[in-house]
Amino acid sequence: MRANLQATTKAAAANDPASAMLNGIFADLELAMRKPAGDLAKAYILSPLRPMVGDSDLVPPSRYRFSTEDLSKIWGWMGRQIAKEMVETAKKCKQPESDPIWLDFRRKAGDALADAVHKADRVPKDMAALLKRFGPDGRAMLADATVLLQNCEAIGTAMAELPEEIEDFDDDLSLRVMQLHEEMVDSNSEAALWVLLLTMGRLVHPWQIFRVVKRIGRQDDDLMVQKTELAAIGDSVLGDTGFFAARLKQPPQTLEEAKASYLVFDRFVAFSMGMTQEFGIRKDGRWGRSLFGLRAEASTNVEKILAKVPLALDAGLPEPRRGRSGRVIPAQIPQEAAIDKAEGLLYFLGRCRQHATAAAIASTQKRYADIAEKRMQEAGEMLVDLVASSEGQNRTTAQDGLEITARLMEAAGLREPASLLRRRGVAAADAA
């Protein structure tokens, strides 16, 4: 009822003094009834940092600058030492997060951080305490937090013009990002750079940020651009590329792990190829040397994973053998963990094929794929013979081995051979 009355008085306030006065009373009443921010003050004030908060083990560097622990330490530092009065006032504030008063609180928080770091710079003991509190990268992290807080209004206004997720970074949108950057660059180049970094975090294909770099730098290669502040953009894309390359070191142990590993590999190839497609990366330039080094690292890591396939088949494929008389000698059913590992590695091997050329692993992928297919086909042939020639528990064991072999074939992408093997197994059992 109060909300309806307030809406009515607000609509009439411009032409009716009594309605205007009543509307003011309603506004005062609403404020008086609202609870103070309390513990929410932390989230309200540090909200400009929110898009870059994450776990460095789970998200690429372009989307990570602060951990939740960093935010807690910053808030505690302000509340206990460098901005006690501001923090206490903010906790008592009853205005919603959208109210302009929170912009002022954020700027004060940024100023407090800047002042505290500046003072610590002049006193080695204080700087040592700061680094002990925030870690060896603490000073740089606090510098980024300071820029985002002090320029929260300008950066927030710019980012409000862009979609939260950008799948199609077309010419119009990249031109608008360039304009937003240029509108800010003269007054605050650091804040302008953050518009680009935050935009990159919204791109489904982050390497497309080079479309803006080309517009701003008026160049389509890295010869001059990497000597400007825009080098931070290329470094950020390279950081993401390295993030995915480094996560290809551990061979998957299960099918689920293999699916995750392939997604990492797919993402690495997308970054690696996307950079060179969007921008001129010279092989002998700083970015080029880093990029081609990452490609070599990723190729080596993937080849090491693929080299595990024969060993995984040794343990996970129920591979019969023929005796001297030609009789098929069955194998024991492998442990489930061994089957899972073989299934995962075969899945990774099969899926890698589509990126094999781009990742410079084509010959390695084909060699191990051929080896795996031949061994599974031969094992399947002998298992069909065992199903046809055995009975009782021996036949059941052979059928179990045949099903495992078909399962491994499917993981490797050999769906038709797997289906055929199952049908032949059923026919062999029916004919026996």
mmCIF file of C-alpha atoms in Angstrom, residues 129-393:
data_model
loop_
_atom_site.group_PDB
_atom_site.id
_atom_site.type_symbol
_atom_site.label_atom_id
_atom_site.label_comp_id
_atom_site.label_asym_id
_atom_site.label_seq_id
_atom_site.Cartn_x
_atom_site.Cartn_y
_atom_site.Cartn_z
ATOM 1 C CA ALA A 129 54.788 -6.030 6.234
ATOM 2 C CA LEU A 130 52.570 -5.284 3.220
ATOM 3 C CA LEU A 131 54.155 -8.056 1.150
ATOM 4 C CA LYS A 132 53.891 -10.444 4.077
ATOM 5 C CA ARG A 133 50.181 -9.654 4.319
ATOM 6 C CA PHE A 134 49.325 -9.781 0.602
ATOM 7 C CA GLY A 135 52.100 -11.936 -0.873
ATOM 8 C CA PRO A 136 54.957 -11.116 -3.276
ATOM 9 C CA ASP A 137 52.525 -9.842 -5.923
ATOM 10 C CA GLY A 138 50.661 -7.789 -3.344
ATOM 11 C CA ARG A 139 51.842 -4.369 -4.418
ATOM 12 C CA ALA A 140 50.782 -4.891 -8.052
ATOM 13 C CA MET A 141 47.469 -6.392 -6.945
ATOM 14 C CA LEU A 142 46.751 -3.393 -4.713
ATOM 15 C CA ALA A 143 47.667 -1.029 -7.550
ATOM 16 C CA ASP A 144 45.041 -2.679 -9.750
ATOM 17 C CA ALA A 145 42.461 -2.525 -6.968
ATOM 18 C CA THR A 146 43.249 1.175 -6.507
ATOM 19 C CA VAL A 147 42.667 1.985 -10.192
ATOM 20 C CA LEU A 148 39.374 0.082 -10.274
ATOM 21 C CA LEU A 149 38.081 1.732 -7.090
ATOM 22 C CA GLN A 150 39.227 5.287 -7.816
ATOM 23 C CA ASN A 151 37.785 5.161 -11.340
ATOM 24 C CA CYS A 152 34.741 3.052 -10.542
ATOM 25 C CA GLU A 153 32.230 5.500 -11.982
ATOM 26 C CA ALA A 154 33.959 6.055 -15.331
ATOM 27 C CA ILE A 155 34.791 2.367 -15.829
ATOM 28 C CA GLY A 156 31.316 1.279 -14.687
ATOM 29 C CA THR A 157 29.623 3.732 -17.062
ATOM 30 C CA ALA A 158 31.712 2.472 -19.981
ATOM 31 C CA MET A 159 31.125 -1.213 -19.224
ATOM 32 C CA ALA A 160 27.364 -0.647 -18.840
ATOM 33 C CA GLU A 161 27.254 0.043 -22.594
ATOM 34 C CA LEU A 162 28.504 -3.455 -23.417
ATOM 35 C CA PRO A 163 26.743 -6.841 -23.163
ATOM 36 C CA GLU A 164 27.643 -9.013 -20.172
ATOM 37 C CA GLU A 165 28.644 -11.785 -22.598
ATOM 38 C CA ILE A 166 29.855 -11.039 -26.110
ATOM 39 C CA GLU A 167 29.643 -13.922 -28.555
ATOM 40 C CA ASP A 168 29.658 -11.865 -31.750
ATOM 41 C CA PHE A 169 32.326 -9.171 -31.461
ATOM 42 C CA ASP A 170 31.419 -7.450 -34.720
ATOM 43 C CA ASP A 171 32.843 -4.258 -36.236
ATOM 44 C CA ASP A 172 30.257 -2.008 -34.625
ATOM 45 C CA LEU A 173 30.910 -3.357 -31.151
ATOM 46 C CA SER A 174 34.696 -3.305 -31.478
ATOM 47 C CA LEU A 175 34.462 0.283 -32.762
ATOM 48 C CA ARG A 176 32.371 1.235 -29.726
ATOM 49 C CA VAL A 177 34.936 -0.315 -27.372
ATOM 50 C CA MET A 178 37.666 1.700 -29.098
ATOM 51 C CA GLN A 179 35.617 4.880 -28.628
ATOM 52 C CA LEU A 180 35.047 4.112 -24.945
ATOM 53 C CA HIS A 181 38.785 3.608 -24.544
ATOM 54 C CA GLU A 182 39.661 6.825 -26.340
ATOM 55 C CA GLU A 183 37.117 8.858 -24.374
ATOM 56 C CA MET A 184 38.962 7.899 -21.205
ATOM 57 C CA VAL A 185 42.591 7.574 -22.276
ATOM 58 C CA ASP A 186 43.530 11.256 -22.061
ATOM 59 C CA SER A 187 42.247 11.676 -18.514
ATOM 60 C CA ASN A 188 43.309 8.293 -17.165
ATOM 61 C CA SER A 189 45.204 5.826 -19.334
ATOM 62 C CA GLU A 190 45.226 3.143 -16.608
ATOM 63 C CA ALA A 191 41.444 3.208 -16.310
ATOM 64 C CA ALA A 192 41.117 3.150 -20.113
ATOM 65 C CA LEU A 193 43.256 0.016 -20.239
ATOM 66 C CA TRP A 194 40.939 -1.663 -17.742
ATOM 67 C CA VAL A 195 38.016 -1.082 -20.100
ATOM 68 C CA LEU A 196 39.846 -3.295 -22.610
ATOM 69 C CA LEU A 197 40.811 -5.900 -20.015
ATOM 70 C CA LEU A 198 37.265 -6.142 -18.670
ATOM 71 C CA THR A 199 35.884 -6.327 -22.214
ATOM 72 C CA MET A 200 38.237 -9.221 -22.916
ATOM 73 C CA GLY A 201 36.743 -11.006 -19.915
ATOM 74 C CA ARG A 202 33.275 -10.746 -21.480
ATOM 75 C CA LEU A 203 34.314 -12.140 -24.878
ATOM 76 C CA VAL A 204 33.395 -15.732 -25.643
ATOM 77 C CA HIS A 205 36.502 -15.666 -27.871
ATOM 78 C CA PRO A 206 38.932 -13.500 -25.847
ATOM 79 C CA TRP A 207 41.586 -13.312 -28.589
ATOM 80 C CA GLN A 208 39.143 -11.154 -30.572
ATOM 81 C CA ILE A 209 40.183 -8.249 -28.334
ATOM 82 C CA PHE A 210 42.953 -7.752 -30.915
ATOM 83 C CA ARG A 211 40.268 -6.274 -33.175
ATOM 84 C CA VAL A 212 40.197 -3.286 -30.841
ATOM 85 C CA VAL A 213 43.979 -3.223 -30.487
ATOM 86 C CA LYS A 214 44.271 -2.921 -34.289
ATOM 87 C CA ARG A 215 41.874 0.015 -34.304
ATOM 88 C CA ILE A 216 43.585 1.812 -31.439
ATOM 89 C CA GLY A 217 47.155 1.174 -32.564
ATOM 90 C CA ARG A 218 46.330 1.789 -36.242
ATOM 91 C CA GLN A 219 48.424 -1.302 -36.998
ATOM 92 C CA ASP A 220 47.715 -4.967 -37.601
ATOM 93 C CA ASP A 221 51.011 -6.357 -36.286
ATOM 94 C CA ASP A 222 52.919 -6.278 -33.023
ATOM 95 C CA LEU A 223 55.998 -4.332 -34.126
ATOM 96 C CA MET A 224 54.992 -1.085 -32.424
ATOM 97 C CA VAL A 225 51.951 -2.110 -30.401
ATOM 98 C CA GLN A 226 53.941 -4.296 -28.006
ATOM 99 C CA LYS A 227 55.985 -1.227 -27.041
ATOM 100 C CA THR A 228 52.906 0.661 -25.806
ATOM 101 C CA GLU A 229 50.501 0.202 -22.901
ATOM 102 C CA LEU A 230 48.468 -2.013 -25.234
ATOM 103 C CA ALA A 231 51.147 -4.654 -24.748
ATOM 104 C CA ALA A 232 49.230 -5.593 -21.584
ATOM 105 C CA ILE A 233 46.406 -6.875 -23.805
ATOM 106 C CA GLY A 234 48.665 -9.191 -25.784
ATOM 107 C CA ASP A 235 50.338 -10.316 -22.580
ATOM 108 C CA SER A 236 46.917 -11.135 -21.149
ATOM 109 C CA VAL A 237 45.960 -13.277 -24.167
ATOM 110 C CA LEU A 238 49.342 -15.014 -23.981
ATOM 111 C CA GLY A 239 48.777 -15.587 -20.274
ATOM 112 C CA ASP A 240 45.545 -17.417 -21.050
ATOM 113 C CA THR A 241 47.265 -19.461 -23.757
ATOM 114 C CA GLY A 242 49.970 -20.481 -21.300
ATOM 115 C CA PHE A 243 47.332 -21.299 -18.677
ATOM 116 C CA PHE A 244 45.812 -23.942 -20.970
ATOM 117 C CA ALA A 245 49.172 -25.254 -22.227
ATOM 118 C CA ALA A 246 50.363 -25.898 -18.660
ATOM 119 C CA ARG A 247 47.233 -27.908 -17.865
ATOM 120 C CA LEU A 248 48.053 -30.559 -20.450
ATOM 121 C CA LYS A 249 50.836 -32.125 -18.396
ATOM 122 C CA GLN A 250 48.855 -34.753 -16.488
ATOM 123 C CA PRO A 251 47.447 -37.762 -18.406
ATOM 124 C CA PRO A 252 43.745 -38.324 -17.681
ATOM 125 C CA GLN A 253 42.878 -41.315 -15.502
ATOM 126 C CA THR A 254 39.177 -41.586 -16.394
ATOM 127 C CA LEU A 255 36.800 -40.730 -19.207
ATOM 128 C CA GLU A 256 35.558 -37.654 -17.343
ATOM 129 C CA GLU A 257 39.103 -36.417 -16.838
ATOM 130 C CA ALA A 258 39.808 -37.064 -20.513
ATOM 131 C CA LYS A 259 36.820 -34.953 -21.538
ATOM 132 C CA ALA A 260 38.085 -32.131 -19.340
ATOM 133 C CA SER A 261 41.611 -32.507 -20.745
ATOM 134 C CA TYR A 262 40.300 -32.342 -24.281
ATOM 135 C CA LEU A 263 38.362 -29.155 -23.520
ATOM 136 C CA VAL A 264 41.616 -27.640 -22.227
ATOM 137 C CA PHE A 265 43.417 -28.757 -25.397
ATOM 138 C CA ASP A 266 40.624 -27.391 -27.568
ATOM 139 C CA ARG A 267 40.783 -24.069 -25.732
ATOM 140 C CA PHE A 268 44.556 -23.903 -26.105
ATOM 141 C CA VAL A 269 44.362 -24.435 -29.856
ATOM 142 C CA ALA A 270 41.612 -21.810 -30.128
ATOM 143 C CA PHE A 271 43.753 -19.214 -28.310
ATOM 144 C CA SER A 272 46.918 -20.171 -30.173
ATOM 145 C CA MET A 273 45.327 -20.012 -33.620
ATOM 146 C CA GLY A 274 43.049 -17.105 -32.750
ATOM 147 C CA MET A 275 45.957 -14.821 -31.876
ATOM 148 C CA THR A 276 47.653 -15.262 -35.233
ATOM 149 C CA GLN A 277 44.381 -15.042 -37.167
ATOM 150 C CA GLU A 278 43.357 -11.769 -35.504
ATOM 151 C CA PHE A 279 46.738 -10.058 -35.363
ATOM 152 C CA GLY A 280 50.139 -10.092 -37.001
ATOM 153 C CA ILE A 281 52.377 -11.948 -34.555
ATOM 154 C CA ARG A 282 56.002 -11.894 -35.731
ATOM 155 C CA LYS A 283 57.940 -15.092 -35.000
ATOM 156 C CA ASP A 284 60.989 -13.139 -33.870
ATOM 157 C CA GLY A 285 58.998 -10.654 -31.740
ATOM 158 C CA ARG A 286 58.446 -10.952 -28.004
ATOM 159 C CA TRP A 287 54.877 -12.223 -28.426
ATOM 160 C CA GLY A 288 55.891 -14.543 -31.247
ATOM 161 C CA ARG A 289 58.689 -16.166 -29.282
ATOM 162 C CA SER A 290 56.356 -16.693 -26.330
ATOM 163 C CA LEU A 291 53.536 -18.046 -28.479
ATOM 164 C CA PHE A 292 55.660 -20.510 -30.435
ATOM 165 C CA GLY A 293 57.319 -21.608 -27.206
ATOM 166 C CA LEU A 294 53.858 -22.350 -25.762
ATOM 167 C CA ARG A 295 52.901 -24.262 -28.891
ATOM 168 C CA ALA A 296 56.010 -26.405 -28.558
ATOM 169 C CA GLU A 297 55.280 -26.989 -24.859
ATOM 170 C CA ALA A 298 51.680 -27.991 -25.558
ATOM 171 C CA SER A 299 52.671 -30.313 -28.419
ATOM 172 C CA THR A 300 55.221 -32.042 -26.201
ATOM 173 C CA ASN A 301 52.708 -32.404 -23.368
ATOM 174 C CA VAL A 302 50.040 -33.874 -25.644
ATOM 175 C CA GLU A 303 52.488 -36.273 -27.284
ATOM 176 C CA LYS A 304 53.486 -37.528 -23.832
ATOM 177 C CA ILE A 305 49.824 -38.166 -23.035
ATOM 178 C CA LEU A 306 49.306 -40.056 -26.304
ATOM 179 C CA ALA A 307 52.406 -42.165 -25.612
ATOM 180 C CA LYS A 308 50.553 -43.606 -22.600
ATOM 181 C CA VAL A 309 47.933 -45.258 -24.845
ATOM 182 C CA PRO A 310 49.802 -48.557 -25.544
ATOM 183 C CA LEU A 311 50.564 -49.034 -21.848
ATOM 184 C CA ALA A 312 46.940 -48.295 -20.978
ATOM 185 C CA LEU A 313 45.817 -50.930 -23.479
ATOM 186 C CA ASP A 314 48.219 -53.439 -21.926
ATOM 187 C CA ALA A 315 46.377 -53.049 -18.635
ATOM 188 C CA GLY A 316 42.833 -52.193 -19.726
ATOM 189 C CA LEU A 317 42.152 -54.185 -22.923
ATOM 190 C CA PRO A 318 41.115 -57.844 -22.351
ATOM 191 C CA GLU A 319 43.428 -58.989 -25.102
ATOM 192 C CA PRO A 320 43.394 -62.776 -25.740
ATOM 193 C CA ARG A 321 46.390 -64.423 -27.377
ATOM 194 C CA ARG A 322 46.849 -67.442 -29.596
ATOM 195 C CA GLY A 323 48.874 -70.386 -28.430
ATOM 196 C CA ARG A 324 51.250 -72.376 -30.618
ATOM 197 C CA SER A 325 48.436 -74.667 -31.567
ATOM 198 C CA GLY A 326 46.351 -71.722 -32.744
ATOM 199 C CA ARG A 327 43.949 -72.040 -29.826
ATOM 200 C CA VAL A 328 42.732 -68.717 -28.414
ATOM 201 C CA ILE A 329 43.848 -68.252 -24.806
ATOM 202 C CA PRO A 330 41.561 -65.832 -22.932
ATOM 203 C CA ALA A 331 42.809 -62.936 -20.824
ATOM 204 C CA GLN A 332 41.617 -62.034 -17.358
ATOM 205 C CA ILE A 333 39.053 -59.264 -17.134
ATOM 206 C CA PRO A 334 41.012 -56.065 -16.286
ATOM 207 C CA GLN A 335 40.438 -54.013 -13.165
ATOM 208 C CA GLU A 336 37.828 -51.294 -13.624
ATOM 209 C CA ALA A 337 40.399 -48.560 -12.917
ATOM 210 C CA ALA A 338 42.575 -49.855 -15.754
ATOM 211 C CA ILE A 339 39.587 -49.946 -18.118
ATOM 212 C CA ASP A 340 38.637 -46.397 -17.104
ATOM 213 C CA LYS A 341 42.156 -45.140 -17.780
ATOM 214 C CA ALA A 342 42.317 -46.794 -21.195
ATOM 215 C CA GLU A 343 38.869 -45.439 -22.048
ATOM 216 C CA GLY A 344 39.930 -41.907 -21.118
ATOM 217 C CA LEU A 345 43.181 -41.993 -23.053
ATOM 218 C CA LEU A 346 41.485 -43.470 -26.121
ATOM 219 C CA TYR A 347 38.833 -40.737 -25.985
ATOM 220 C CA PHE A 348 41.552 -38.080 -25.815
ATOM 221 C CA LEU A 349 43.454 -39.763 -28.648
ATOM 222 C CA GLY A 350 40.400 -39.848 -30.891
ATOM 223 C CA ARG A 351 39.273 -36.286 -30.212
ATOM 224 C CA CYS A 352 42.780 -34.884 -30.729
ATOM 225 C CA ARG A 353 42.598 -35.785 -34.379
ATOM 226 C CA GLN A 354 40.664 -32.655 -35.351
ATOM 227 C CA HIS A 355 43.410 -30.403 -33.933
ATOM 228 C CA ALA A 356 46.355 -32.661 -34.783
ATOM 229 C CA THR A 357 47.643 -30.563 -37.669
ATOM 230 C CA ALA A 358 47.170 -27.231 -35.892
ATOM 231 C CA ALA A 359 48.978 -28.568 -32.821
ATOM 232 C CA ALA A 360 51.792 -30.178 -34.849
ATOM 233 C CA ILE A 361 51.044 -33.676 -33.535
ATOM 234 C CA ALA A 362 49.473 -35.193 -36.668
ATOM 235 C CA SER A 363 52.019 -37.983 -37.205
ATOM 236 C CA THR A 364 52.101 -38.900 -33.518
ATOM 237 C CA GLN A 365 48.318 -38.953 -33.240
ATOM 238 C CA LYS A 366 47.940 -41.124 -36.344
ATOM 239 C CA ARG A 367 50.629 -43.578 -35.222
ATOM 240 C CA TYR A 368 49.049 -44.237 -31.840
ATOM 241 C CA ALA A 369 45.521 -44.231 -33.297
ATOM 242 C CA ASP A 370 46.538 -46.909 -35.823
ATOM 243 C CA ILE A 371 48.206 -48.992 -33.105
ATOM 244 C CA ALA A 372 45.157 -48.777 -30.847
ATOM 245 C CA GLU A 373 42.671 -49.587 -33.604
ATOM 246 C CA LYS A 374 44.666 -52.626 -34.756
ATOM 247 C CA ARG A 375 44.974 -54.037 -31.245
ATOM 248 C CA MET A 376 41.280 -53.558 -30.478
ATOM 249 C CA GLN A 377 40.215 -55.079 -33.785
ATOM 250 C CA GLU A 378 42.420 -58.127 -33.238
ATOM 251 C CA ALA A 379 41.246 -58.518 -29.647
ATOM 252 C CA GLY A 380 37.644 -58.287 -30.820
ATOM 253 C CA GLU A 381 38.170 -60.976 -33.467
ATOM 254 C CA MET A 382 39.587 -63.425 -30.935
ATOM 255 C CA LEU A 383 36.875 -62.642 -28.370
ATOM 256 C CA VAL A 384 34.175 -63.421 -30.946
ATOM 257 C CA ASP A 385 35.897 -66.770 -31.552
ATOM 258 C CA LEU A 386 35.943 -67.419 -27.795
ATOM 259 C CA VAL A 387 32.233 -66.654 -27.478
ATOM 260 C CA ALA A 388 31.508 -69.121 -30.276
ATOM 261 C CA SER A 389 33.778 -71.897 -28.968
ATOM 262 C CA SER A 390 33.228 -71.722 -25.210
ATOM 263 C CA GLU A 391 30.358 -72.253 -22.832
ATOM 264 C CA GLY A 392 29.272 -71.507 -19.273
ATOM 265 C CA GLN A 393 31.460 -69.166 -17.262
#
